[in-house]
Short mmCIF file of C-alpha atoms in Angstrom, two decimals:
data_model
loop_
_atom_site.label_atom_id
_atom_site.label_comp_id
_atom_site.label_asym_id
_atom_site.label_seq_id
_atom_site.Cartn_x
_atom_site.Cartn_y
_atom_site.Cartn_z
CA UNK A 198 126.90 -81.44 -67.26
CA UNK A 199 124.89 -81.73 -64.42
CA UNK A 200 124.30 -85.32 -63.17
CA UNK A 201 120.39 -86.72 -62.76
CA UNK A 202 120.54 -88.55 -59.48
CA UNK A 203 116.95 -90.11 -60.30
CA UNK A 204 118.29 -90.73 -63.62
CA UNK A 205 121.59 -92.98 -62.19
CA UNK A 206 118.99 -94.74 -59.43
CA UNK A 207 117.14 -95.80 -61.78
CA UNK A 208 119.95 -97.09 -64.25
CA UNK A 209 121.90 -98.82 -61.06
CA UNK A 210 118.19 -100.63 -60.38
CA UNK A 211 117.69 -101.70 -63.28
CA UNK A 212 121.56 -103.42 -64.24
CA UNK A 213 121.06 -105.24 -60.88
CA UNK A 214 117.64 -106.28 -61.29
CA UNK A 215 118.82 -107.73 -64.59
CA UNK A 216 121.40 -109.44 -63.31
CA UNK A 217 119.39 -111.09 -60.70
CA UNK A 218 117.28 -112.38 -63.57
CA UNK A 219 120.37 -113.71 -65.05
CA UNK A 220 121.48 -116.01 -61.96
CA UNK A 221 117.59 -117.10 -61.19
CA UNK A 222 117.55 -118.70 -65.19
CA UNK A 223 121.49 -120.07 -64.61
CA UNK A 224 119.43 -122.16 -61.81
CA UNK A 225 116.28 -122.86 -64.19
CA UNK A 226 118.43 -124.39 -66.76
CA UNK A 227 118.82 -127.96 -66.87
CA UNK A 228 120.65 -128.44 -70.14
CA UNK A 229 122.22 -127.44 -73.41
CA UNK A 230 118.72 -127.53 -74.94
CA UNK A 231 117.03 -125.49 -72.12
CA UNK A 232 119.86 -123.14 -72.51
CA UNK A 233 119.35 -123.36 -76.83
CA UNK A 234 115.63 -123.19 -77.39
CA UNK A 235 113.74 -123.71 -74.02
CA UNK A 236 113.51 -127.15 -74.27
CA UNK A 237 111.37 -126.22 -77.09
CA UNK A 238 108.62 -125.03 -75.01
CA UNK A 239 108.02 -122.03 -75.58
CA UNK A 240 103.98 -120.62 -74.85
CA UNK A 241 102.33 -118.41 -76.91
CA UNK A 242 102.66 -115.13 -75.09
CA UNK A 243 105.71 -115.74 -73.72
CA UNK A 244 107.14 -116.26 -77.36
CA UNK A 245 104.89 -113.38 -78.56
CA UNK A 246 106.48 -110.92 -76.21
CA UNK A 247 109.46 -112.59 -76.60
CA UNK A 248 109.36 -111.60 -80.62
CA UNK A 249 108.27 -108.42 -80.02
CA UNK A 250 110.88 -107.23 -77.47
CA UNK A 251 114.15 -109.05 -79.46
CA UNK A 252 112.64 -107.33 -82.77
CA UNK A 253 112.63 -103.62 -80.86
CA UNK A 254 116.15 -102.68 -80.75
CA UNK A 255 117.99 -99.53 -80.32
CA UNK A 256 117.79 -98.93 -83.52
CA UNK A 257 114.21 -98.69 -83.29
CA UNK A 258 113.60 -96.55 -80.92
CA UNK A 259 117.58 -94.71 -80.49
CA UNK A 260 118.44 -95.20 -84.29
CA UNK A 261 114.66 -94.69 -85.59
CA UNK A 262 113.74 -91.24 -84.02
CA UNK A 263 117.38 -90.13 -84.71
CA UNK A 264 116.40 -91.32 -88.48
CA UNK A 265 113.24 -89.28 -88.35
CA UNK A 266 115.19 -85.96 -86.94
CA UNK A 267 117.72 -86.28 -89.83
CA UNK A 268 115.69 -86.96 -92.64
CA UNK A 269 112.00 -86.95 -92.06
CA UNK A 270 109.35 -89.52 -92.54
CA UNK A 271 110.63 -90.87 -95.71
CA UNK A 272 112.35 -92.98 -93.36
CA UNK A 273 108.89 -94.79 -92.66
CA UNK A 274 108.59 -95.39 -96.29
CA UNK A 275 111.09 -97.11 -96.68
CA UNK A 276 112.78 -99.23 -94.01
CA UNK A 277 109.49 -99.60 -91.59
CA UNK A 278 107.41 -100.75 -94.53
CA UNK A 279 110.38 -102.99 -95.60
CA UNK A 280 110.07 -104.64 -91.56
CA UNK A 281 106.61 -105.05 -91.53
CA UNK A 282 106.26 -106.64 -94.97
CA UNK A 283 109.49 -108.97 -93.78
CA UNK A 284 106.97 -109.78 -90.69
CA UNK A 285 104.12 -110.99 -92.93
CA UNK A 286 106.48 -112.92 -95.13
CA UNK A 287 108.15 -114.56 -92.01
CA UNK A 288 104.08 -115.83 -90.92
CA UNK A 289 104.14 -117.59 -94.06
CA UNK A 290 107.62 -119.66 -94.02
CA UNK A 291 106.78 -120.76 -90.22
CA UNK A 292 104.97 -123.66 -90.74
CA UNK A 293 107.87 -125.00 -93.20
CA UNK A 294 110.64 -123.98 -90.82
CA UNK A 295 108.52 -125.79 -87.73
CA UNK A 296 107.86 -128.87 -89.84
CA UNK A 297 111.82 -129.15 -90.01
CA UNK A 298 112.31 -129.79 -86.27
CA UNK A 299 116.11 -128.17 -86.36
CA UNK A 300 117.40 -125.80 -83.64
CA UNK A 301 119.25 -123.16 -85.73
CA UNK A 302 119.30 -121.67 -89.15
CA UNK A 303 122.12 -123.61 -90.38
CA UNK A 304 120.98 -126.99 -89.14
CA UNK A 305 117.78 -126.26 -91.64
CA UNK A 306 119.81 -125.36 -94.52
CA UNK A 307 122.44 -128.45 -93.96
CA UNK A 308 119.04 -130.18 -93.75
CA UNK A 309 117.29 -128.86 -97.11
CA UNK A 310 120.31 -129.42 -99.32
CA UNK A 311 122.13 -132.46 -98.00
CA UNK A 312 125.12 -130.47 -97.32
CA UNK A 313 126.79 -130.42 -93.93
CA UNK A 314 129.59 -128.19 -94.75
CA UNK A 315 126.47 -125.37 -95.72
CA UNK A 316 126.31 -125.26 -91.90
CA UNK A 317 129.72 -123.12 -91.02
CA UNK A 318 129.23 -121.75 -94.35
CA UNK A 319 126.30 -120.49 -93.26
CA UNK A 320 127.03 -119.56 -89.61
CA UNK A 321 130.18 -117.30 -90.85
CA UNK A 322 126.88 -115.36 -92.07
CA UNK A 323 124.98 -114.90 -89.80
CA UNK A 324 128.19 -114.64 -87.03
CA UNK A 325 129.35 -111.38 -88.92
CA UNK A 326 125.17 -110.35 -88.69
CA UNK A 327 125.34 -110.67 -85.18
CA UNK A 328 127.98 -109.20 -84.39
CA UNK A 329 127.32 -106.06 -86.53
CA UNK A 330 123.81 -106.06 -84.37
CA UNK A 331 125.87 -106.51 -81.31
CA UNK A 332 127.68 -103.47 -81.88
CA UNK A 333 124.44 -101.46 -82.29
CA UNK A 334 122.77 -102.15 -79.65
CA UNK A 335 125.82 -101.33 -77.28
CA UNK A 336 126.95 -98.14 -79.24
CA UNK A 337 122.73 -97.34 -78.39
CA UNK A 338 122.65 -98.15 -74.87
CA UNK A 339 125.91 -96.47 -74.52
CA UNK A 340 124.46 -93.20 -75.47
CA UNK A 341 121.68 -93.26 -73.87
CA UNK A 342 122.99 -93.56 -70.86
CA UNK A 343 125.69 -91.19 -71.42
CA UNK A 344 123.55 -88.51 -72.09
CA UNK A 345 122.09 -89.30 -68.97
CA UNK A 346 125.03 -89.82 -66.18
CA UNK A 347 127.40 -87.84 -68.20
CA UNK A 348 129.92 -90.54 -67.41
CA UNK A 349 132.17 -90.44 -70.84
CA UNK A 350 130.92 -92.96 -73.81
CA UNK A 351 134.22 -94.68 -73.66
CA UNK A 352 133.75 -96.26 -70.07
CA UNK A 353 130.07 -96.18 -70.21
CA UNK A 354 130.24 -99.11 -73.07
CA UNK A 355 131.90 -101.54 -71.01
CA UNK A 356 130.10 -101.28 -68.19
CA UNK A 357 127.36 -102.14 -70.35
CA UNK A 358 129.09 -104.66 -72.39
CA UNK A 359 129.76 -106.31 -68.95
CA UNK A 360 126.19 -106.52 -67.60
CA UNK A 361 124.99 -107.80 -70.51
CA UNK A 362 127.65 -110.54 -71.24
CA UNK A 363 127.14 -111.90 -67.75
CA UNK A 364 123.44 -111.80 -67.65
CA UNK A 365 123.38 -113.76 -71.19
CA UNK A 366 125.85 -116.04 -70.43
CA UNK A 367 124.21 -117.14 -66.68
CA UNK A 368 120.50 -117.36 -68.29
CA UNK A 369 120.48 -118.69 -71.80
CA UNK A 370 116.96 -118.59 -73.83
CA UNK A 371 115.28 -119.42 -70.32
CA UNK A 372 115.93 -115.92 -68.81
CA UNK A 373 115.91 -113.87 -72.31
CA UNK A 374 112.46 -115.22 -72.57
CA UNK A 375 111.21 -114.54 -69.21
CA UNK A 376 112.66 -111.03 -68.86
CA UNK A 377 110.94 -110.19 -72.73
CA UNK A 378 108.00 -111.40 -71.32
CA UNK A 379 107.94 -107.89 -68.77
CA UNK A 380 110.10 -106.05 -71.12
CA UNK A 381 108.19 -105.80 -74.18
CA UNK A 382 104.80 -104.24 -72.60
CA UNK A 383 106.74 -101.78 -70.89
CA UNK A 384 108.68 -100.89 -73.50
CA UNK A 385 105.75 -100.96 -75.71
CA UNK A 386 103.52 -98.39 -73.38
CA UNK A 387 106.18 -96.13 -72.34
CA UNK A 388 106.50 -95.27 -75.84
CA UNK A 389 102.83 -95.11 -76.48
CA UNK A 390 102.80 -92.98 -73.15
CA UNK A 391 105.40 -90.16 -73.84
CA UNK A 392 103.84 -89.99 -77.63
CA UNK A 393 100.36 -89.09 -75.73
CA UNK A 394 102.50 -86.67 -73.58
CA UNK A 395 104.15 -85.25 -76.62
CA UNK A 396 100.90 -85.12 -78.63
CA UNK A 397 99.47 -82.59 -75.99
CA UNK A 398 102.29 -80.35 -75.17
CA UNK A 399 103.03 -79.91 -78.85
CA UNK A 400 99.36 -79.07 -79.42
CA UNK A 401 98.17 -82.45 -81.41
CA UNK A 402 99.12 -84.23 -84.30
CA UNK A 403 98.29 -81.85 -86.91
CA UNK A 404 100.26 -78.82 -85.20
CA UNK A 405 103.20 -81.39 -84.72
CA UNK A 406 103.18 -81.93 -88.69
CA UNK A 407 102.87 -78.57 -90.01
CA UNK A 408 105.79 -77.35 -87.80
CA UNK A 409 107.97 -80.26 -88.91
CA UNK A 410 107.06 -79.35 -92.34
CA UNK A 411 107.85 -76.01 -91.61
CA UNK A 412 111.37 -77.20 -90.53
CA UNK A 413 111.59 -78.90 -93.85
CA UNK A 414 109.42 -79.66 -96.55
CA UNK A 415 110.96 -82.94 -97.14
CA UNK A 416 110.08 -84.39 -93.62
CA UNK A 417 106.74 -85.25 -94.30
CA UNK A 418 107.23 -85.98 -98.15
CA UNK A 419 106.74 -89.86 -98.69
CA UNK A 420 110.38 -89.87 -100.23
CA UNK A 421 111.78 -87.32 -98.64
CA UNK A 422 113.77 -84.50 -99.86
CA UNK A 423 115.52 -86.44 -102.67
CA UNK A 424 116.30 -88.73 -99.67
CA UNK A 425 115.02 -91.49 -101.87
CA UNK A 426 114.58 -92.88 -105.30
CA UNK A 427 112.44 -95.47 -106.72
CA UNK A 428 115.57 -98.07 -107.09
CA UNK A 429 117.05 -97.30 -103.54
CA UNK A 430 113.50 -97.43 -102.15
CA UNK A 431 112.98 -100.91 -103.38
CA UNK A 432 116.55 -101.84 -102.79
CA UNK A 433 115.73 -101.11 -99.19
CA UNK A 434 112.96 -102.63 -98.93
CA UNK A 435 114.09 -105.57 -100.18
CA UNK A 436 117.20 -105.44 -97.78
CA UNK A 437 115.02 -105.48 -94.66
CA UNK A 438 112.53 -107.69 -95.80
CA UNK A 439 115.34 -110.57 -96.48
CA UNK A 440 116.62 -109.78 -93.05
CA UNK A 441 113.73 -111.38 -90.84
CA UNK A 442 113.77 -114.16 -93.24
CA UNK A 443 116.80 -114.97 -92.51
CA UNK A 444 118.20 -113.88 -88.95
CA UNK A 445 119.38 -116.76 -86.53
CA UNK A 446 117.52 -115.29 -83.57
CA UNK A 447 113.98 -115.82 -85.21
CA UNK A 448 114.44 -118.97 -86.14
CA UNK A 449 115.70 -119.93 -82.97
CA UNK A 450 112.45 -118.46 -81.32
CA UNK A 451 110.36 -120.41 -83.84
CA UNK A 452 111.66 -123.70 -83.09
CA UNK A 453 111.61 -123.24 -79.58
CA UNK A 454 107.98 -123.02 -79.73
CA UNK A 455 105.64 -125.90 -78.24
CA UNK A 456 103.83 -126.53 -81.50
CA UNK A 457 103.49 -124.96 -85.35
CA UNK A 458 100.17 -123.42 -84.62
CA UNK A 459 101.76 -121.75 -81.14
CA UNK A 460 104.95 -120.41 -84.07
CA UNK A 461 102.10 -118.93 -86.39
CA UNK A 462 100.05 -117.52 -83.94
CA UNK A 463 103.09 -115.58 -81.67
CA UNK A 464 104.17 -114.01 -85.54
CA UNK A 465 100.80 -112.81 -86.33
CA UNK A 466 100.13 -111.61 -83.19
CA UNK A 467 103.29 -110.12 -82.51
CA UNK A 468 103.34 -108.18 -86.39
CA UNK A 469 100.20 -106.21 -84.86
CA UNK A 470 101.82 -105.63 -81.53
CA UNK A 471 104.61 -104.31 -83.80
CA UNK A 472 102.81 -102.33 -86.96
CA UNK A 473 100.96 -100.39 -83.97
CA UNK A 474 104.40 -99.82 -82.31
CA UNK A 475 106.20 -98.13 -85.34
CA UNK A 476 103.28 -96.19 -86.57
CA UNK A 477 103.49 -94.70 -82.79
CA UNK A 478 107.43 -94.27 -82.89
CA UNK A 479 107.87 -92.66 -86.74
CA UNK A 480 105.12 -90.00 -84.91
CA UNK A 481 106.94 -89.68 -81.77
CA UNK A 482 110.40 -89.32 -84.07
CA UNK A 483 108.72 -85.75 -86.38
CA UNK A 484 107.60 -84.77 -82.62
CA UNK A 485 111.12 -84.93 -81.06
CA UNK A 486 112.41 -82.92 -83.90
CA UNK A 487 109.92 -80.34 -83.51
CA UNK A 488 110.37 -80.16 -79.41
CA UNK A 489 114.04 -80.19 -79.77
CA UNK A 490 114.33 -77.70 -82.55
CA UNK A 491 111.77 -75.23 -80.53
CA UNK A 492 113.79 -75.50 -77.33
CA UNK A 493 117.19 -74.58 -79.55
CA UNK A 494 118.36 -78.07 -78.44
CA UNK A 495 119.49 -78.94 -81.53
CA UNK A 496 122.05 -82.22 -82.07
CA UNK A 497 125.01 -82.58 -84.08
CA UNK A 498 124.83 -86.32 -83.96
CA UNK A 499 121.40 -87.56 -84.62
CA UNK A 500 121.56 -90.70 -82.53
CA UNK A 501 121.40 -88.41 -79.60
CA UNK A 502 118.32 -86.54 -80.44
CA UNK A 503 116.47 -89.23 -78.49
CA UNK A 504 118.12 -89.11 -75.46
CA UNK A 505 118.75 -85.03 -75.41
CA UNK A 506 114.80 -85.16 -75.53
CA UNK A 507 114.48 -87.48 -71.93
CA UNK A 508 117.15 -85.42 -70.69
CA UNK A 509 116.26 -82.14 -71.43
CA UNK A 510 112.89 -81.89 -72.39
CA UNK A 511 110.84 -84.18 -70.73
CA UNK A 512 109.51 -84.78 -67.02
CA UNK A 513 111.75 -86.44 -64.39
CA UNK A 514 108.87 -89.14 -63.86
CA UNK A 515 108.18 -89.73 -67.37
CA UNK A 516 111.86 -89.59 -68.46
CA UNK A 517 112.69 -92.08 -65.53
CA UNK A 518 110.00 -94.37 -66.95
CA UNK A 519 111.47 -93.77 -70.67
CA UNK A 520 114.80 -94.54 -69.85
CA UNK A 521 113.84 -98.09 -68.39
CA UNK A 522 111.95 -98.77 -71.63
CA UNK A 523 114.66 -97.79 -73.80
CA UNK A 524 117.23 -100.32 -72.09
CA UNK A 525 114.41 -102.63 -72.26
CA UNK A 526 114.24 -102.56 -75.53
CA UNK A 527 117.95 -102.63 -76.10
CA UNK A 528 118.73 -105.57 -73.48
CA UNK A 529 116.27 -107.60 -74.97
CA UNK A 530 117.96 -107.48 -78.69
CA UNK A 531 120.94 -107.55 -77.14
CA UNK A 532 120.68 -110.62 -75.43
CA UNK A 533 119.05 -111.83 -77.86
CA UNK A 534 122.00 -111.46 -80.29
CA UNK A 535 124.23 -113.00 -77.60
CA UNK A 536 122.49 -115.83 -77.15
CA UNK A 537 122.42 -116.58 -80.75
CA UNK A 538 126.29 -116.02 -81.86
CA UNK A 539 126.87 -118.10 -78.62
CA UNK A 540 124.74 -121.26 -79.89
CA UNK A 541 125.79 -120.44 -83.90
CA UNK A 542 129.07 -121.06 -82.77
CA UNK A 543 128.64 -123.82 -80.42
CA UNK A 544 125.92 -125.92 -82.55
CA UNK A 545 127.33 -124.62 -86.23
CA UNK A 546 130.64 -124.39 -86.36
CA UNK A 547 132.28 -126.13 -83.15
CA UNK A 548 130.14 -129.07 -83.26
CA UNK A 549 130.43 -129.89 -86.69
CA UNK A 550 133.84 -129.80 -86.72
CA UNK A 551 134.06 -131.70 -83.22
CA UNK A 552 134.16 -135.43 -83.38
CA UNK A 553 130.94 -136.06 -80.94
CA UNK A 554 130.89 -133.45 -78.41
CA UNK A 555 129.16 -133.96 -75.45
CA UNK A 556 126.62 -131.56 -74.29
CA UNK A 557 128.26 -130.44 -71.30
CA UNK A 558 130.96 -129.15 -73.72
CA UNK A 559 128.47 -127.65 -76.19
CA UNK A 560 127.33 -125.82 -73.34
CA UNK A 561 130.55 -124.51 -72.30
CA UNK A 562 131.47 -123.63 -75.63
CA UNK A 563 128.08 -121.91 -76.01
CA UNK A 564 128.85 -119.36 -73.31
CA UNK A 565 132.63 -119.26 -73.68
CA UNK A 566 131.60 -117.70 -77.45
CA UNK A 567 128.92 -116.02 -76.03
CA UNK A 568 131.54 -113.53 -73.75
CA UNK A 569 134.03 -113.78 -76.91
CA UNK A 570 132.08 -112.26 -79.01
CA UNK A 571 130.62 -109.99 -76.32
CA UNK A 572 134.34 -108.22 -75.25
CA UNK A 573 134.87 -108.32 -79.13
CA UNK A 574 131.77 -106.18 -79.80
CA UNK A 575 132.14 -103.96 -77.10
CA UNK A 576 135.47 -103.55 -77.89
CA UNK A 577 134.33 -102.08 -81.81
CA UNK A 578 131.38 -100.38 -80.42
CA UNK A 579 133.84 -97.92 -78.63
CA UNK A 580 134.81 -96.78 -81.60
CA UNK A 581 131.79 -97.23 -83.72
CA UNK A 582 131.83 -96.96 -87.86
CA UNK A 583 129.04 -94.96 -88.33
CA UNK A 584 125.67 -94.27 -86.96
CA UNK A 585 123.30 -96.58 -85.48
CA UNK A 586 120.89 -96.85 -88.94
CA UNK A 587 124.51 -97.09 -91.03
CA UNK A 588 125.47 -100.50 -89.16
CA UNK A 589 121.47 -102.09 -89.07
CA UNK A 590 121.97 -101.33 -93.11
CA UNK A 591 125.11 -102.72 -93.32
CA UNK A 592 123.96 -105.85 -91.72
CA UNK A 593 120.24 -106.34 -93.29
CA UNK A 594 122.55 -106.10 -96.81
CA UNK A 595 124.99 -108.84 -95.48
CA UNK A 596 122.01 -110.99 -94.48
CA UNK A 597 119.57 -110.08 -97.84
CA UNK A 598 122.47 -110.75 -100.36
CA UNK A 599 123.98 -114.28 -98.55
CA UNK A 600 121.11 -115.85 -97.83
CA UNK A 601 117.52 -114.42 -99.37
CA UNK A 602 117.69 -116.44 -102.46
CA UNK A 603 119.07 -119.92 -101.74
CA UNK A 604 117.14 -119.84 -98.60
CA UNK A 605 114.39 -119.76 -100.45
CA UNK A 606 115.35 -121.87 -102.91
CA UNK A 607 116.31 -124.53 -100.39
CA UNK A 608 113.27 -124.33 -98.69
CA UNK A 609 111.23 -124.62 -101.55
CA UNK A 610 113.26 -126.46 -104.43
CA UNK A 611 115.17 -128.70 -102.45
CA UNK A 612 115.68 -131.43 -105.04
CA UNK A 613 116.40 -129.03 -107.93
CA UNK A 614 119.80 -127.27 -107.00
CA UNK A 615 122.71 -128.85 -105.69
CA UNK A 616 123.84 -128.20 -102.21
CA UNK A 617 127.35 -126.69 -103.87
CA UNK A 618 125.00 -124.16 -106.16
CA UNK A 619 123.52 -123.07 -102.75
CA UNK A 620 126.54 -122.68 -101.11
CA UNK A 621 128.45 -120.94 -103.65
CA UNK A 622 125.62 -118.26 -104.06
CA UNK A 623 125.63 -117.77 -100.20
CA UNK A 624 128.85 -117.00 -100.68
CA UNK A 625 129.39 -114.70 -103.07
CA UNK A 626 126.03 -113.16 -102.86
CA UNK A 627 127.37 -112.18 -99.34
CA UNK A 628 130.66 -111.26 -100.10
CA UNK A 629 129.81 -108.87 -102.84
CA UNK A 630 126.79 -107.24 -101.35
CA UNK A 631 128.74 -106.22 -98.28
CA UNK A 632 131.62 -105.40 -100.37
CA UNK A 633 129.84 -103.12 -102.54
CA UNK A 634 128.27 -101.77 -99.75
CA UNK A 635 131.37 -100.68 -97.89
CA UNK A 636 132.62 -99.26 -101.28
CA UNK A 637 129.44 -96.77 -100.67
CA UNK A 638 127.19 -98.11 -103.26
CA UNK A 639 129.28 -97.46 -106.89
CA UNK A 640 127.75 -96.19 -109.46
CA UNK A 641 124.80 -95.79 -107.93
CA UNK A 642 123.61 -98.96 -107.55
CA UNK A 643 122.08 -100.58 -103.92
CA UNK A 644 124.25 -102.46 -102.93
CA UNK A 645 121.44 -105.29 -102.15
CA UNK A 646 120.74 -105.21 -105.84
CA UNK A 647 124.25 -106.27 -106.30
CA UNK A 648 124.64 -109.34 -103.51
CA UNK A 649 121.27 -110.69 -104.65
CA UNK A 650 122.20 -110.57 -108.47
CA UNK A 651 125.44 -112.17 -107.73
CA UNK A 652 123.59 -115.14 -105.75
CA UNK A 653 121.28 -115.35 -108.08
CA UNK A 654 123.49 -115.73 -111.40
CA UNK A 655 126.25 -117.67 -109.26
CA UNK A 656 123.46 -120.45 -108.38
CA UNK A 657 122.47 -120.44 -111.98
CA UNK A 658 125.80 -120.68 -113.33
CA UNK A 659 126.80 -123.87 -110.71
CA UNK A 660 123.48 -125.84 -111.70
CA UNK A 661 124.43 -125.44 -115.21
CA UNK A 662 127.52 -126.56 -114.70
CA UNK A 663 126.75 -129.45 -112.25
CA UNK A 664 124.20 -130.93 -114.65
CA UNK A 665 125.96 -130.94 -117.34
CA UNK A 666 128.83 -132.94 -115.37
CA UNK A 667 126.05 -135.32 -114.55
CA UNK A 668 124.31 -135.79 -117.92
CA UNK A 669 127.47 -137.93 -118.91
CA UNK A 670 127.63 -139.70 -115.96
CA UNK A 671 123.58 -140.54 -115.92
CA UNK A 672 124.40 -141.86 -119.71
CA UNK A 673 127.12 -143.97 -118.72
CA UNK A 674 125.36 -145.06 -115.80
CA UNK A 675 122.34 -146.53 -118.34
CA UNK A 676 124.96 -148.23 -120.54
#
């Protein structure tokens, strides 16, 4: 394969330019909570971008258009429309999780049900989330770039791995922020700009959708080609909806804003940014399939359809351009992910079992984890298990069945279910979703159907149980 000097500039530019941004937020931060949550100062635009850029990953724009080119725009159906109605449920649970005043998503949870042991109950959650994300974003980036250099996969992932460990672990939530801040709008127009550019080589829209049509009649059916049925469409939407309820890294950002109105405004704001965004990529995705399939460049593995089309297909300039949005996209989840194993571990696990850690040491532990479970990732990512879509499912099921319901329940009906109810249905709601989900979904059933029915009845059956060990008591009690 022919290597794209332009191509490997630009790449080399852009890992050292990152790294510089790395060292200039080591210097910026002051402390553990700088490093955490930005001394909770987060502006509006700066978290807005910030929310935008961490939410685009590589699977949304790698994993997304590859999506598209396998199965058509059933995919928008159901998993965008899952995200963007997770978006406008998040806007509604800010105010309540900003009221709180807690740094992480365990701390609110150990808060809400009185239960301090709920905290590395629930940070073994959202630790296995992470690092399932982790792995995504690195298996995308490697590809990409792969594709590009032609420098084999194997190698290409830890030299990745590498630059983003090192930048994460030198800038914290200071540098993340900052570098989302120029990320996210030009990530956000590059796409917008090779869509245009797509739009009129392919001879507009409506040309664009009767050839994909013509490739299959299932890629522009809302459900696809039998790609979808009524329970496994609301099974996924359910799956991704529960995920940005629930992820670490957005309720990190949310507390690390300046004020509630600043954490409702950067949501709603950033859901438009974002609606706008997908409508642009599920378009882009039919008109990659139609390009590639034209040109005979077709793609046995669909995660590369995206980057056979900069390589291949598109101008130098514009491809150039691309490629620096794409790692945008993918640093800034990636980092993102980083920085939150590294604090769930520090502030969730370490620290409650630690008798009074200082925060010197809460810092060090926060970026020792952050490079363990870095190497660790990068490591798995070599050798991924599955596509780039396969892993976000097999996390957003993990996250929907541990921690959808008693979340909810916590944050609403605090004083009606013990904190052991809660944590029992965290944990077997997330041990049998993700079990049933590696099993490949028996009998037909989602397996988010199955982790949130287990949480569910589980709660249920430990409230009934609790109260009736308290009745007696309560009776004695008044005698």
């Amino acid at each position: 394969m022919a290597v794209n000097v332009v191509y490997i500039s630009v790449f080399i530019i852009y890992l050292l330019l990152v790294l510089a941004i790395g060292a200039w937020g080591y210097r910026k931060g002051e402390d553990v909570e700088d490093f955490w949550v930005y001394g909770k100062e987060l502006g509006l635009w700066l978290a807005t971008w910030s929310f935008c850029a961490a939410f685009v990953s590589a699977a949304s724009v790698i994993g997304f258009i590859g999506a598209i080119y396998g199965g058509g725009y059933s995919f928008m159906t159901g998993v965008i429309l899952g995200l963007m109605l997770g978006v406008s449920g998040l806007y509604f649970v800010v105010g309540k999780i900003r009221e709180l005043d807690k740094i992480t998503f365990p701390d609110i949870i150990a808060d809400v049900t009185g239960v301090q042991m709920s905290r590395p109950v629930t940070a073994a959650i959202l630790l296995a989330n992470g690092w399932f994300f982790l792995i995504m974003q690195l298996v995308g980036a490697s590809l990409l770039v792969t594709t590009i250099t032609g420098v084999p996969y194997k190698y290409m992932v830890w030299v990745i791995g590498f630059v983003f460990i090192t930048y994460t672990v030198l800038g914290g939530l200071v540098s993340v922020a900052w570098t989302d801040l120029v990320q996210g709008p030009v990530m956000v127009g590059a796409v917008l700009v090779t869509f245009l550019y797509m739009v009129v080589d392919l001879g507009g829209i409506a040309a664009i959708n009767t050839r994909f049509a013509q490739i299959s009649a299932g890629n522009v059916a809302p459900l696809g080609d039998g790609a979808y049925t009524g329970i496994g469409l609301a099974a996924t939407i359910l799956a991704f909806f529960g995920t940005l309820l629930t992820t670490q890294r957005g309720i990190i950002r949310i507390n690390a804003t300046k004020d509630i109105k600043t954490a409702k405004l950067h949501i709603a704001i950033g859901g438009v940014i974002l609606s706008m965004f997908y409508v642009f990529l599920v378009l882009l995705g039919g008109a990659t399939t139609v390009a590639l399939t034209s040109a005979g460049l077709a793609v046995e593995n669909v995660d590369r359809a995206f980057p056979v089309l900069m390589m291949e297909y598109l101008p130098t300039a514009l491809g150039s351009v691309l490629i620096v949005a794409v790692m945008s996209a993918i640093l800034s989840t990636t980092d993102t992910a980083l920085h939150s194993v590294g604090v769930t571990t520090s502030r969730d696990i370490y620290d409650y079992f630690a008798t009074d850690p200082s925060d010197e040491r809460l810092l060090t532990v926060s970026r020792l984890s952050t490079i363990f479970w870095g190497i660790t990732a990068t490591a798995a990512a070599v050798n991924p298990p599955g596509t780039i879509i396969t892993i976000y499912n097999l996390r957003a099921v993990l996250l929907t069945s541990g921690l959808l319901i008693p979340v909810y329940i916590a944050l609403y009906n605090r004083n009606t279910f013990s904190g052991r109810a809660l944590i029992t249905s965290m944990s077997l709601g997330g041990a049998s979703g993700i079990g049933w989900e590696l099993m490949g979904g028996t009998f037909g059933i989602p397996a988010t159907f199955v982790g949130v029915g287990f949480a569910s009845i589980s709660l249920l059956v430990v409230h009934l149980i609790d109260t009736r060990i308290q009745s007696p008591q309560r009776v004695k009690a008044v005698e």
